[in-house]
CSV table of C-alpha atoms and ligand atoms in Angstrom, one decimal:
chain,number,residue,atom,x,y,z
N,952,UNK,CA,55.3,-118.5,20.9
N,953,UNK,CA,54.3,-119.7,24.3
N,954,UNK,CA,51.6,-117.5,25.9
N,955,UNK,CA,52.7,-116.2,29.3
N,956,UNK,CA,51.0,-113.4,31.2
N,957,UNK,CA,53.0,-110.2,30.7
N,958,UNK,CA,54.8,-108.8,33.7
N,959,UNK,CA,55.5,-105.0,33.9
N,960,UNK,CA,59.1,-104.1,34.3
N,961,UNK,CA,58.5,-102.3,37.6
N,962,UNK,CA,57.1,-105.5,39.1
N,963,UNK,CA,60.0,-107.6,37.8
N,964,UNK,CA,62.5,-105.2,39.3
N,965,UNK,CA,60.7,-105.0,42.6
N,966,UNK,CA,61.4,-107.8,45.0
N,967,UNK,CA,58.9,-110.5,45.2
N,968,UNK,CA,59.4,-111.8,41.7
N,969,UNK,CA,60.9,-115.3,41.9
N,970,UNK,CA,64.2,-115.6,40.1
N,971,UNK,CA,64.7,-118.5,37.7
N,972,UNK,CA,61.1,-118.3,36.7
N,973,UNK,CA,59.7,-117.9,33.2
N,974,UNK,CA,58.4,-114.4,32.4
N,975,UNK,CA,57.0,-112.4,29.5
N,976,UNK,CA,57.9,-108.7,29.1
N,977,UNK,CA,56.8,-106.3,26.5
N,978,UNK,CA,58.4,-102.9,25.7
N,979,UNK,CA,60.5,-100.7,23.5
N,980,UNK,CA,64.2,-101.1,22.9
N,981,UNK,CA,66.2,-98.2,24.4
N,982,UNK,CA,69.6,-99.5,23.4
N,983,UNK,CA,71.2,-102.5,21.9
N,984,UNK,CA,74.9,-103.4,22.4
N,985,UNK,CA,77.0,-106.5,22.4
N,986,UNK,CA,79.1,-108.5,20.0
N,987,UNK,CA,78.8,-111.3,17.3
N,988,UNK,CA,77.7,-113.8,19.8
N,989,UNK,CA,75.6,-112.0,22.3
N,990,UNK,CA,73.3,-109.0,22.4
N,991,UNK,CA,72.3,-106.9,25.4
N,992,UNK,CA,69.0,-105.2,24.9
N,993,UNK,CA,67.8,-102.5,27.3
N,994,UNK,CA,64.0,-102.7,27.2
N,995,UNK,CA,61.6,-100.2,28.7
N,996,UNK,CA,57.9,-100.4,29.0
N,997,UNK,CA,57.1,-97.0,30.7
N,998,UNK,CA,56.2,-98.5,34.1
N,999,UNK,CA,59.4,-97.3,35.5
N,1000,UNK,CA,62.5,-95.3,34.6
N,1001,UNK,CA,64.5,-98.5,34.8
N,1002,UNK,CA,65.1,-100.8,31.9
N,1003,UNK,CA,65.3,-104.6,32.1
N,1004,UNK,CA,68.3,-106.1,30.4
N,1005,UNK,CA,67.5,-108.9,27.9
N,1006,UNK,CA,70.4,-111.2,27.1
N,1007,UNK,CA,70.2,-112.7,23.6
N,1008,UNK,CA,72.2,-115.6,22.3
N,1009,UNK,CA,72.5,-114.5,18.7
N,1010,UNK,CA,73.0,-118.1,17.4
N,1011,UNK,CA,69.7,-119.1,18.9
N,1012,UNK,CA,67.7,-116.5,16.9
N,1013,UNK,CA,69.9,-115.8,13.9
N,1014,UNK,CA,71.5,-112.5,13.0
N,1015,UNK,CA,69.0,-111.8,10.3
N,1016,UNK,CA,66.1,-112.1,12.7
N,1017,UNK,CA,67.7,-109.8,15.2
N,1018,UNK,CA,68.7,-107.1,12.6
N,1019,UNK,CA,65.5,-105.0,13.1
N,1020,UNK,CA,65.9,-105.0,16.9
N,1021,UNK,CA,67.2,-101.4,17.1
N,1022,UNK,CA,66.4,-98.4,19.3
N,1023,UNK,CA,62.6,-97.8,19.3
N,1024,UNK,CA,61.5,-101.2,18.1
N,1025,UNK,CA,58.8,-102.9,20.2
N,1026,UNK,CA,59.3,-106.4,21.4
N,1027,UNK,CA,57.6,-109.2,23.3
N,1028,UNK,CA,60.1,-111.4,25.0
N,1029,UNK,CA,59.7,-114.7,26.8
N,1030,UNK,CA,62.6,-115.8,28.9
N,1031,UNK,CA,64.1,-116.8,32.2
N,1032,UNK,CA,64.5,-114.1,34.9
N,1033,UNK,CA,67.9,-114.7,36.4
N,1034,UNK,CA,70.4,-113.0,38.6
N,1035,UNK,CA,72.4,-110.6,36.5
N,1036,UNK,CA,76.0,-111.5,35.6
N,1037,UNK,CA,76.8,-108.0,34.8
N,1038,UNK,CA,76.8,-104.8,36.9
N,1039,UNK,CA,74.1,-102.2,37.1
N,1040,UNK,CA,71.1,-104.5,37.5
N,1041,UNK,CA,70.0,-107.2,39.9
N,1042,UNK,CA,68.1,-109.3,37.4
N,1043,UNK,CA,68.1,-109.8,33.7
N,1044,UNK,CA,66.2,-112.0,31.3
N,1045,UNK,CA,67.7,-114.7,29.2
N,1046,UNK,CA,65.6,-114.6,26.0
N,1047,UNK,CA,64.0,-117.8,24.9
N,1048,UNK,CA,61.4,-116.4,22.5
N,1049,UNK,CA,61.2,-113.0,20.8
N,1050,UNK,CA,58.4,-111.5,18.8
N,1051,UNK,CA,59.0,-108.2,17.1
N,1052,UNK,CA,55.8,-106.2,17.3
N,1053,UNK,CA,57.1,-103.2,15.4
N,1054,UNK,CA,60.4,-102.0,14.0
N,1055,UNK,CA,61.8,-98.5,14.0
N,1056,UNK,CA,64.1,-97.9,11.1
N,1057,UNK,CA,67.2,-96.2,12.4
N,1058,UNK,CA,67.4,-94.2,9.2
N,1059,UNK,CA,64.2,-92.3,10.0
N,1060,UNK,CA,63.4,-92.9,13.7
N,1061,UNK,CA,64.2,-89.5,15.3
N,1062,UNK,CA,65.0,-90.8,18.8
N,1063,UNK,CA,68.4,-92.3,18.9
N,1064,UNK,CA,70.5,-93.4,21.8
N,1065,UNK,CA,72.3,-90.2,22.8
N,1066,UNK,CA,71.1,-87.0,24.4
N,1067,UNK,CA,68.7,-84.9,22.4
N,1068,UNK,CA,68.1,-81.3,23.4
N,1069,UNK,CA,64.8,-80.4,25.1
N,1070,UNK,CA,64.2,-78.0,22.3
N,1071,UNK,CA,64.5,-80.7,19.7
N,1072,UNK,CA,62.3,-83.0,21.7
N,1073,UNK,CA,59.6,-80.3,21.8
N,1074,UNK,CA,59.5,-80.5,18.1
N,1075,UNK,CA,58.8,-84.2,18.2
N,1076,UNK,CA,56.5,-84.0,21.3
N,1077,UNK,CA,54.5,-87.0,19.9
N,1078,UNK,CA,57.5,-89.2,20.5
N,1079,UNK,CA,59.2,-87.6,23.6
N,1080,UNK,CA,57.2,-89.6,26.2
N,1081,UNK,CA,59.5,-92.5,25.1
N,1082,UNK,CA,62.6,-90.8,26.5
N,1083,UNK,CA,63.8,-91.2,30.1
N,1084,UNK,CA,63.2,-87.6,30.9
N,1085,UNK,CA,59.7,-87.3,29.7
N,1086,UNK,CA,58.7,-90.7,31.0
N,1087,UNK,CA,59.8,-89.4,34.4
N,1088,UNK,CA,58.0,-86.2,34.1
N,1089,UNK,CA,54.7,-87.7,33.0
N,1090,UNK,CA,54.8,-90.3,35.7
N,1091,UNK,CA,55.3,-87.5,38.2
N,1092,UNK,CA,52.5,-85.6,36.6
N,1093,UNK,CA,50.2,-88.6,37.1
N,1094,UNK,CA,51.2,-89.2,40.7
N,1095,UNK,CA,50.7,-85.5,41.5
N,1096,UNK,CA,47.2,-85.5,40.0
N,1097,UNK,CA,46.3,-88.5,42.1
N,1098,UNK,CA,47.8,-86.9,45.3
N,1099,UNK,CA,45.7,-83.8,44.8
N,1100,UNK,CA,42.5,-85.7,44.7
N,1101,UNK,CA,43.7,-87.8,47.6
N,1102,UNK,CA,44.5,-84.7,49.7
N,1103,UNK,CA,41.1,-83.0,49.1
N,1104,UNK,CA,39.2,-86.2,49.6
N,1105,UNK,CA,40.9,-86.8,52.9
N,1106,UNK,CA,40.0,-83.2,53.9
N,1107,UNK,CA,36.4,-83.7,53.1
N,1108,UNK,CA,36.3,-81.5,50.0
N,1109,UNK,CA,34.1,-82.4,47.1
N,1110,UNK,CA,35.3,-82.5,43.5
N,1111,UNK,CA,33.0,-80.0,41.7
N,1112,UNK,CA,32.9,-79.9,37.9
N,1113,UNK,CA,32.7,-76.4,36.5
N,1114,UNK,CA,32.0,-75.7,32.9
N,1115,UNK,CA,34.6,-75.4,30.2
N,1116,UNK,CA,32.4,-73.2,27.9
N,1117,UNK,CA,31.1,-70.1,29.7
N,1118,UNK,CA,29.5,-66.8,28.9
N,1119,UNK,CA,31.4,-65.0,31.7
N,1120,UNK,CA,35.0,-63.7,32.1
N,1121,UNK,CA,35.9,-65.0,35.6
N,1122,UNK,CA,39.1,-63.0,35.9
N,1123,UNK,CA,37.7,-59.9,34.2
N,1124,UNK,CA,40.9,-59.8,32.3
N,1125,UNK,CA,39.5,-60.3,28.8
N,1126,UNK,CA,42.1,-62.9,27.6
N,1127,UNK,CA,39.6,-65.5,26.4
N,1128,UNK,CA,39.3,-67.8,23.5
N,1129,UNK,CA,36.0,-67.3,21.8
N,1130,UNK,CA,33.8,-70.4,21.1
N,1131,UNK,CA,31.3,-70.0,18.2
N,1132,UNK,CA,29.6,-72.0,15.5
N,1133,UNK,CA,28.9,-68.9,13.4
N,1134,UNK,CA,30.2,-68.9,9.9
N,1135,UNK,CA,33.2,-66.6,10.1
N,1136,UNK,CA,32.8,-65.6,6.4
N,1137,UNK,CA,29.2,-64.7,6.8
N,1138,UNK,CA,28.6,-63.3,10.2
N,1139,UNK,CA,25.0,-62.3,11.1
N,1140,UNK,CA,24.8,-58.7,12.1
N,1141,UNK,CA,22.4,-56.7,14.2
N,1142,UNK,CA,20.9,-53.4,13.1
N,1143,UNK,CA,23.7,-51.4,14.5
N,1144,UNK,CA,26.3,-53.5,12.7
N,1145,UNK,CA,27.5,-55.7,15.6
N,1146,UNK,CA,27.8,-59.5,15.4
N,1147,UNK,CA,24.4,-61.0,16.2
N,1148,UNK,CA,25.1,-63.7,18.8
N,1149,UNK,CA,21.5,-64.5,19.3
N,1150,UNK,CA,21.9,-66.9,16.3
N,1151,UNK,CA,25.1,-68.4,17.7
N,1152,UNK,CA,24.9,-71.9,19.2
N,1153,UNK,CA,24.2,-70.8,22.8
N,1154,UNK,CA,22.3,-67.7,21.8
N,1155,UNK,CA,25.0,-65.5,23.2
N,1156,UNK,CA,28.7,-65.0,22.9
N,1157,UNK,CA,30.7,-67.7,24.7
N,1158,UNK,CA,34.3,-68.5,25.4
N,1159,UNK,CA,36.6,-71.2,27.0
N,1160,UNK,CA,36.9,-70.8,30.7
N,1161,UNK,CA,39.8,-68.8,32.2
N,1162,UNK,CA,39.0,-70.2,35.7
N,1163,UNK,CA,36.3,-72.3,37.4
N,1164,UNK,CA,36.3,-70.1,40.4
N,1165,UNK,CA,33.0,-68.2,40.0
N,1166,UNK,CA,31.1,-71.5,39.6
N,1167,UNK,CA,33.3,-73.0,42.3
N,1168,UNK,CA,32.0,-70.4,44.7
N,1169,UNK,CA,28.5,-71.5,44.0
N,1170,UNK,CA,29.5,-75.0,45.0
N,1171,UNK,CA,31.2,-73.8,48.2
N,1172,UNK,CA,28.1,-71.9,49.2
N,1173,UNK,CA,26.2,-75.2,49.2
N,1174,UNK,CA,28.7,-78.0,49.9
N,1175,UNK,CA,31.0,-76.1,52.2
N,1176,UNK,CA,34.3,-77.0,50.7
N,1177,UNK,CA,34.9,-77.9,47.0
N,1178,UNK,CA,37.7,-78.1,44.6
N,1179,UNK,CA,37.9,-78.1,40.8
N,1180,UNK,CA,40.6,-79.7,38.7
N,1181,UNK,CA,40.2,-79.0,35.1
N,1182,UNK,CA,41.6,-77.4,31.9
N,1183,UNK,CA,41.8,-73.7,31.7
N,1184,UNK,CA,42.4,-71.4,28.8
N,1185,UNK,CA,44.1,-68.1,28.5
N,1186,UNK,CA,44.6,-66.2,25.2
N,1187,UNK,CA,47.4,-64.0,26.6
N,1188,UNK,CA,50.2,-63.6,24.2
N,1189,UNK,CA,52.7,-64.5,26.9
N,1190,UNK,CA,55.6,-66.3,25.3
N,1191,UNK,CA,57.4,-67.1,28.6
N,1192,UNK,CA,58.7,-70.4,30.2
N,1193,UNK,CA,55.9,-70.2,32.7
N,1194,UNK,CA,52.8,-69.5,30.6
N,1195,UNK,CA,50.6,-71.9,28.6
N,1196,UNK,CA,47.5,-71.1,26.6
N,1197,UNK,CA,45.9,-74.3,27.9
N,1198,UNK,CA,46.8,-75.4,31.4
N,1199,UNK,CA,45.3,-77.3,34.2
N,1200,UNK,CA,44.2,-75.6,37.4
N,1201,UNK,CA,43.2,-76.8,40.8
N,1202,UNK,CA,40.8,-74.4,42.6
N,1203,UNK,CA,39.6,-75.1,46.1
N,1204,UNK,CA,36.9,-72.8,47.4
N,1205,UNK,CA,35.8,-72.9,51.1
N,1206,UNK,CA,32.9,-71.4,52.9
N,1207,UNK,CA,33.7,-69.7,56.3
N,1208,UNK,CA,37.4,-69.4,55.5
N,1209,UNK,CA,39.2,-66.2,55.9
N,1210,UNK,CA,42.5,-65.3,54.2
N,1211,UNK,CA,44.5,-66.9,57.1
N,1212,UNK,CA,42.7,-70.2,56.8
N,1213,UNK,CA,43.2,-69.9,53.0
N,1214,UNK,CA,47.0,-69.5,53.5
N,1215,UNK,CA,47.1,-72.4,55.9
N,1216,UNK,CA,45.3,-74.6,53.4
N,1217,UNK,CA,47.6,-73.6,50.5
N,1218,UNK,CA,50.7,-74.3,52.5
N,1219,UNK,CA,49.6,-77.6,53.9
N,1220,UNK,CA,48.3,-78.7,50.5
N,1221,UNK,CA,51.5,-77.8,48.7
N,1222,UNK,CA,53.6,-79.6,51.3
N,1223,UNK,CA,51.4,-82.7,51.1
N,1224,UNK,CA,51.6,-83.1,47.4
N,1225,UNK,CA,55.3,-82.4,47.2
N,1226,UNK,CA,56.0,-85.0,49.9
N,1227,UNK,CA,53.7,-87.4,48.1
N,1228,UNK,CA,55.7,-87.1,44.9
N,1229,UNK,CA,59.0,-87.4,46.8
N,1230,UNK,CA,57.8,-90.8,48.2
N,1231,UNK,CA,56.0,-92.2,45.2
N,1232,UNK,CA,58.3,-90.8,42.4
N,1233,UNK,CA,61.6,-91.3,44.1
N,1234,UNK,CA,63.4,-92.9,41.1
N,1235,UNK,CA,62.1,-90.4,38.7
N,1236,UNK,CA,63.0,-87.4,40.8
N,1237,UNK,CA,66.5,-88.8,41.5
N,1238,UNK,CA,67.0,-89.2,37.8
N,1239,UNK,CA,66.0,-85.6,37.1
N,1240,UNK,CA,68.1,-84.4,40.0
N,1241,UNK,CA,71.1,-86.2,38.5
N,1242,UNK,CA,70.5,-85.1,34.9
N,1243,UNK,CA,69.1,-81.6,35.1
N,1244,UNK,CA,69.3,-80.0,38.5
N,1245,UNK,CA,71.4,-81.3,41.3
N,1246,UNK,CA,69.7,-79.0,43.9
N,1247,UNK,CA,66.3,-80.3,43.1
N,1248,UNK,CA,65.9,-82.8,46.0
N,1249,UNK,CA,67.4,-80.3,48.5
N,1250,UNK,CA,64.9,-77.7,47.3
N,1251,UNK,CA,61.9,-80.0,47.6
N,1252,UNK,CA,63.0,-81.0,51.1
N,1253,UNK,CA,63.5,-77.4,52.0
N,1254,UNK,CA,60.0,-76.4,50.9
N,1255,UNK,CA,58.4,-79.3,52.7
N,1256,UNK,CA,60.3,-78.7,56.0
N,1257,UNK,CA,60.1,-74.9,56.4
N,1258,UNK,CA,57.3,-72.5,57.1
N,1259,UNK,CA,56.5,-70.2,54.3
N,1260,UNK,CA,57.1,-66.5,55.0
N,1261,UNK,CA,54.0,-64.3,55.1
N,1262,UNK,CA,54.1,-60.6,54.4
N,1263,UNK,CA,52.0,-57.9,52.8
N,1264,UNK,CA,52.5,-56.6,49.3
N,1265,UNK,CA,53.4,-53.2,50.8
N,1266,UNK,CA,56.2,-54.8,52.9
N,1267,UNK,CA,57.4,-56.7,49.8
N,1268,UNK,CA,57.6,-53.5,47.8
N,1269,UNK,CA,59.6,-51.9,50.6
N,1270,UNK,CA,62.1,-54.7,50.6
N,1271,UNK,CA,62.4,-54.6,46.8
N,1272,UNK,CA,62.9,-50.8,46.8
N,1273,UNK,CA,65.5,-51.0,49.5
N,1274,UNK,CA,67.4,-53.8,47.9
N,1275,UNK,CA,69.2,-51.5,45.5
N,1276,UNK,CA,68.9,-54.1,42.8
N,1277,UNK,CA,68.3,-53.0,39.3
N,1278,UNK,CA,65.2,-54.7,37.9
N,1279,UNK,CA,64.1,-54.8,34.3
N,1280,UNK,CA,60.6,-53.6,35.4
N,1281,UNK,CA,60.5,-50.7,37.9
N,1282,UNK,CA,59.3,-51.3,41.4
N,1283,UNK,CA,56.9,-48.9,43.1
N,1284,UNK,CA,53.7,-49.2,45.2
N,1285,UNK,CA,51.0,-50.1,42.8
N,1286,UNK,CA,53.1,-52.0,40.3
N,1287,UNK,CA,52.2,-55.5,39.3
N,1288,UNK,CA,55.0,-57.8,40.5
N,1289,UNK,CA,57.0,-59.5,37.7
N,1290,UNK,CA,58.6,-62.8,38.0
N,1291,UNK,CA,62.0,-61.2,38.6
N,1292,UNK,CA,60.6,-59.3,41.7
N,1293,UNK,CA,58.9,-62.4,43.1
N,1294,UNK,CA,62.0,-64.5,42.6
N,1295,UNK,CA,64.2,-61.9,44.3
N,1296,UNK,CA,62.1,-62.0,47.4
N,1297,UNK,CA,62.0,-65.8,47.4
N,1298,UNK,CA,65.5,-66.7,46.2
N,1299,UNK,CA,67.7,-63.8,47.3
N,1300,UNK,CA,66.0,-62.1,50.2
N,1301,UNK,CA,64.1,-64.7,52.3
N,1302,UNK,CA,65.5,-67.9,50.7
N,1303,UNK,CA,62.2,-69.4,51.4
N,1304,UNK,CA,58.7,-69.7,49.8
N,1305,UNK,CA,56.7,-66.5,50.4
N,1306,UNK,CA,53.0,-65.7,50.7
N,1307,UNK,CA,52.3,-62.1,49.7
N,1308,UNK,CA,49.0,-60.6,50.8
N,1309,UNK,CA,46.9,-57.4,50.6
N,1310,UNK,CA,47.6,-56.2,47.0
N,1311,UNK,CA,46.5,-52.9,45.6
N,1312,UNK,CA,43.0,-53.4,44.3
N,1313,UNK,CA,43.8,-52.1,40.8
N,1314,UNK,CA,46.1,-55.0,40.0
N,1315,UNK,CA,43.8,-57.7,41.3
N,1316,UNK,CA,40.4,-59.2,40.3
N,1317,UNK,CA,37.1,-57.6,41.1
N,1318,UNK,CA,35.9,-60.4,43.4
N,1319,UNK,CA,38.6,-60.0,46.1
N,1320,UNK,CA,37.5,-58.8,49.6
N,1321,UNK,CA,38.2,-55.1,50.0
N,1322,UNK,CA,40.2,-54.0,53.0
N,1323,UNK,CA,39.1,-51.0,55.1
N,1324,UNK,CA,41.9,-48.8,53.8
N,1325,UNK,CA,40.0,-48.5,50.5
N,1326,UNK,CA,43.2,-49.2,48.6
N,1327,UNK,CA,44.0,-52.9,49.1
N,1328,UNK,CA,42.3,-56.2,48.7
N,1329,UNK,CA,42.7,-59.5,50.6
N,1330,UNK,CA,44.5,-61.3,47.8
N,1331,UNK,CA,47.3,-63.8,48.3
N,1332,UNK,CA,50.0,-65.1,46.0
N,1333,UNK,CA,52.3,-68.0,46.9
N,1334,UNK,CA,55.7,-67.5,45.5
N,1335,UNK,CA,58.1,-70.3,45.0
N,1336,UNK,CA,61.8,-70.6,44.2
N,1337,UNK,CA,62.5,-70.9,40.4
N,1338,UNK,CA,58.8,-70.4,39.7
N,1339,UNK,CA,57.6,-67.2,41.1
N,1340,UNK,CA,53.8,-67.3,41.5
N,1341,UNK,CA,52.6,-70.8,41.9
N,1342,UNK,CA,49.2,-70.0,43.6
N,1343,UNK,CA,46.9,-67.0,43.3
N,1344,UNK,CA,43.9,-66.7,45.6
N,1345,UNK,CA,42.0,-64.5,48.0
N,1346,UNK,CA,39.3,-64.1,50.5
N,1347,UNK,CA,36.2,-63.1,48.5
N,1348,UNK,CA,34.1,-60.0,48.8
N,1349,UNK,CA,31.0,-61.3,50.5
N,1350,UNK,CA,29.2,-58.0,50.8
N,1351,UNK,CA,26.6,-57.6,48.0
N,1352,UNK,CA,26.8,-53.8,47.8
N,1353,UNK,CA,30.6,-53.6,47.8
N,1354,UNK,CA,30.9,-56.3,45.1
N,1355,UNK,CA,28.3,-54.6,43.0
N,1356,UNK,CA,30.1,-51.2,43.3
N,1357,UNK,CA,33.4,-52.8,42.2
N,1358,UNK,CA,31.7,-54.5,39.2
N,1359,UNK,CA,30.2,-51.2,38.2
N,1360,UNK,CA,33.5,-49.3,38.7
N,1361,UNK,CA,35.1,-51.7,36.3
N,1362,UNK,CA,32.2,-51.5,33.8
N,1363,UNK,CA,31.8,-55.3,33.9
N,1364,UNK,CA,28.7,-56.7,32.4
N,1365,UNK,CA,25.9,-57.6,34.9
N,1366,UNK,CA,24.2,-59.6,32.2
N,1367,UNK,CA,26.8,-62.3,32.5
N,1368,UNK,CA,27.5,-61.9,36.3
N,1369,UNK,CA,24.1,-61.5,37.9
N,1370,UNK,CA,24.0,-65.1,39.2
N,1371,UNK,CA,27.4,-64.6,40.8
N,1372,UNK,CA,26.2,-61.5,42.6
N,1373,UNK,CA,23.2,-63.4,43.8
N,1374,UNK,CA,25.3,-65.6,46.0
N,1375,UNK,CA,25.8,-62.4,48.1
N,1376,UNK,CA,22.1,-61.7,48.2
N,1377,UNK,CA,21.0,-65.2,49.3
N,1378,UNK,CA,22.8,-66.5,52.4
N,1379,UNK,CA,26.1,-64.8,51.8
N,1380,UNK,CA,29.1,-65.9,54.0
N,1381,UNK,CA,32.7,-65.2,54.3
N,1382,UNK,CA,34.6,-67.5,52.0
N,1383,UNK,CA,38.0,-67.9,50.3
N,1384,UNK,CA,39.8,-70.0,47.8
N,1385,UNK,CA,42.8,-70.1,45.5
N,1386,UNK,CA,44.1,-71.5,42.2
N,1387,UNK,CA,47.2,-73.7,41.7
N,1388,UNK,CA,48.6,-73.9,38.2
N,1389,UNK,CA,49.1,-77.6,37.9
N,1390,UNK,CA,52.0,-77.2,35.3
N,1391,UNK,CA,53.8,-74.8,37.6
N,1392,UNK,CA,53.6,-77.4,40.3
N,1393,UNK,CA,55.0,-80.1,38.0
N,1394,UNK,CA,57.7,-77.6,36.9
N,1395,UNK,CA,58.7,-77.1,40.5
N,1396,UNK,CA,58.8,-80.8,41.4
N,1397,UNK,CA,60.5,-82.0,38.2
N,1398,UNK,CA,63.2,-79.2,38.2
N,1399,UNK,CA,62.4,-78.5,34.6
N,1400,UNK,CA,62.8,-74.8,33.5
N,1401,UNK,CA,60.3,-74.6,30.7
N,1402,UNK,CA,56.6,-75.2,31.2
N,1403,UNK,CA,56.3,-76.6,27.7
N,1404,UNK,CA,58.2,-79.6,29.0
N,1405,UNK,CA,55.8,-80.7,31.8
N,1406,UNK,CA,52.6,-81.1,29.7
N,1407,UNK,CA,52.4,-83.7,27.0
N,1408,UNK,CA,51.2,-81.4,24.2
N,1409,UNK,CA,51.8,-77.8,25.1
N,1410,UNK,CA,49.6,-75.0,23.6
N,1411,UNK,CA,51.4,-71.7,23.2
N,1412,UNK,CA,51.1,-68.8,20.8
N,1413,UNK,CA,51.6,-70.1,17.2
N,1414,UNK,CA,52.0,-73.7,18.4
N,1415,UNK,CA,49.2,-76.3,18.4
N,1416,UNK,CA,51.1,-79.3,17.0
N,1417,UNK,CA,49.9,-82.8,17.8
E,311,LIG,O1,46.4,-66.0,39.5
E,311,LIG,P1,45.3,-66.6,38.6
E,311,LIG,O2,45.0,-66.0,37.4
E,311,LIG,O3,44.0,-66.8,39.6
E,311,LIG,C1,42.8,-67.3,39.2
E,311,LIG,O4,42.5,-67.7,38.1
E,311,LIG,C2,41.9,-67.4,40.3
E,311,LIG,N1,40.5,-67.5,39.8
E,311,LIG,C3,42.2,-68.5,41.2
E,311,LIG,C4,41.3,-68.6,42.4
E,311,LIG,O5,41.4,-67.8,43.3
E,311,LIG,N2,40.4,-69.6,42.4
E,311,LIG,O6,45.8,-68.1,38.3
E,311,LIG,C5,46.0,-69.1,39.3
E,311,LIG,C6,47.3,-69.8,39.0
E,311,LIG,C7,48.5,-69.0,39.0
E,311,LIG,O7,49.0,-68.7,40.3
E,311,LIG,C8,49.4,-69.8,38.2
E,311,LIG,O8,50.0,-70.9,38.9
E,311,LIG,C9,48.5,-70.5,37.2
E,311,LIG,O9,47.2,-70.4,37.8
E,311,LIG,N3,48.4,-69.8,35.9
E,311,LIG,C10,49.0,-70.3,34.8
E,311,LIG,N4,49.7,-71.4,34.5
E,311,LIG,C11,50.2,-71.6,33.3
E,311,LIG,N5,50.0,-70.8,32.3
E,311,LIG,C12,49.2,-69.7,32.4
E,311,LIG,N6,49.0,-68.9,31.4
E,311,LIG,C13,48.7,-69.4,33.7
E,311,LIG,N7,48.0,-68.4,34.3
E,311,LIG,C14,47.8,-68.7,35.5
E,312,LIG,MG1,47.7,-64.5,39.6
């Protein structure tokens, strides 16, 4: 076979490629149709949602040779790029040489031509990136990750790497995965019968991080503005379409920001990355709009072009109470809002993204700045249509004594938090930050409805396949 430099399909289909030139493409067969004389192969290499059509003169290659060219097989094709005779594509390739890299026996290859359910595809998550849907989602995921770094870099924030293994509980919520090298069958014990972690790998009990925020604050108090972007782990037994046990979180933290600056940043940031995706993932978003959710593009446009509504938790509760709507979970001042409440405010009441602020301190984390009323803290949640909470954040308590009081009230361990409190002893400053759940963002932009479908290999209770 003649050696020609491979061209990606996205480059072939974009203008600039000379027609009537010889090209080499490599990819996986999506479909094969045709008759005794001619075969039309739709080839996809993952660079774009679009396939390139390969036209094969069967007599030239022989029926026997072409038999294993079925859905899923991987090919290398040399041929002439010509203007297409048929409809639906501008250019196609007249095959001159074909090498079959790998076959995919139709008797056992699970991905066949016609529509598989998302549930079925979840069971074969190791193959689903080869479908149009998941190709589109994972390309969008990539572009969003890139846009996030681009946004913060442009704004002068520094990417700050916070640890994955920690000895603290950043959210004080206790839903952590323990990390240990102790022998589970023969645990060393202290005199009072507790597990003796002094002989564990780190010499103390450790877990996977639930948030990089506490260490992020240390970065902000030195570099001014930082962001983290890393994996986060929560051992909550939440089997919902919006929770993962392993997800990626983006956490900016900024010195000298108050809650208003923080809300402005969150809104600007979300609009930037959504616009970025709409420009750079146009074909993929159009595909998802057509196949799954024909209001997707309108919704994305709406969010980018409208100001988010800002109101307090207390005002939100009043609206919910007055709505007369029957919720599964009761609404009262002090209640933690459920997704149904958040979505009512966003989808039914305001029909616009909402930023709720000033929550009761009992339902929020220990580090949030305490308001003068003694009841509420300066937290903020950004609520999105179809998603509910997409961002959670706050202005932080910068006063040493107030923070210490809260830590003690909640019986949190000073042994694992003393260094965090020290930031308030040494050059403390007002500061604020938030966390964006990356998969919730991808969920919103892709129009998917289950968070398991926007991460390549989801981790949820009782599921750790692949
Ligand atoms: O509201 P959360 O728990 O806030 C924090 O972790 C803060 N430390 C953030 C900060 O202020 N720096 O989580 C932040 C976001 C949520 O709004 C949600 O988008 C996402 O992380 N999130 C999850 N996403 C998927 N699966 C889960 N189990 C999630 N838990 C939170
Ligand atoms: Mg939250």
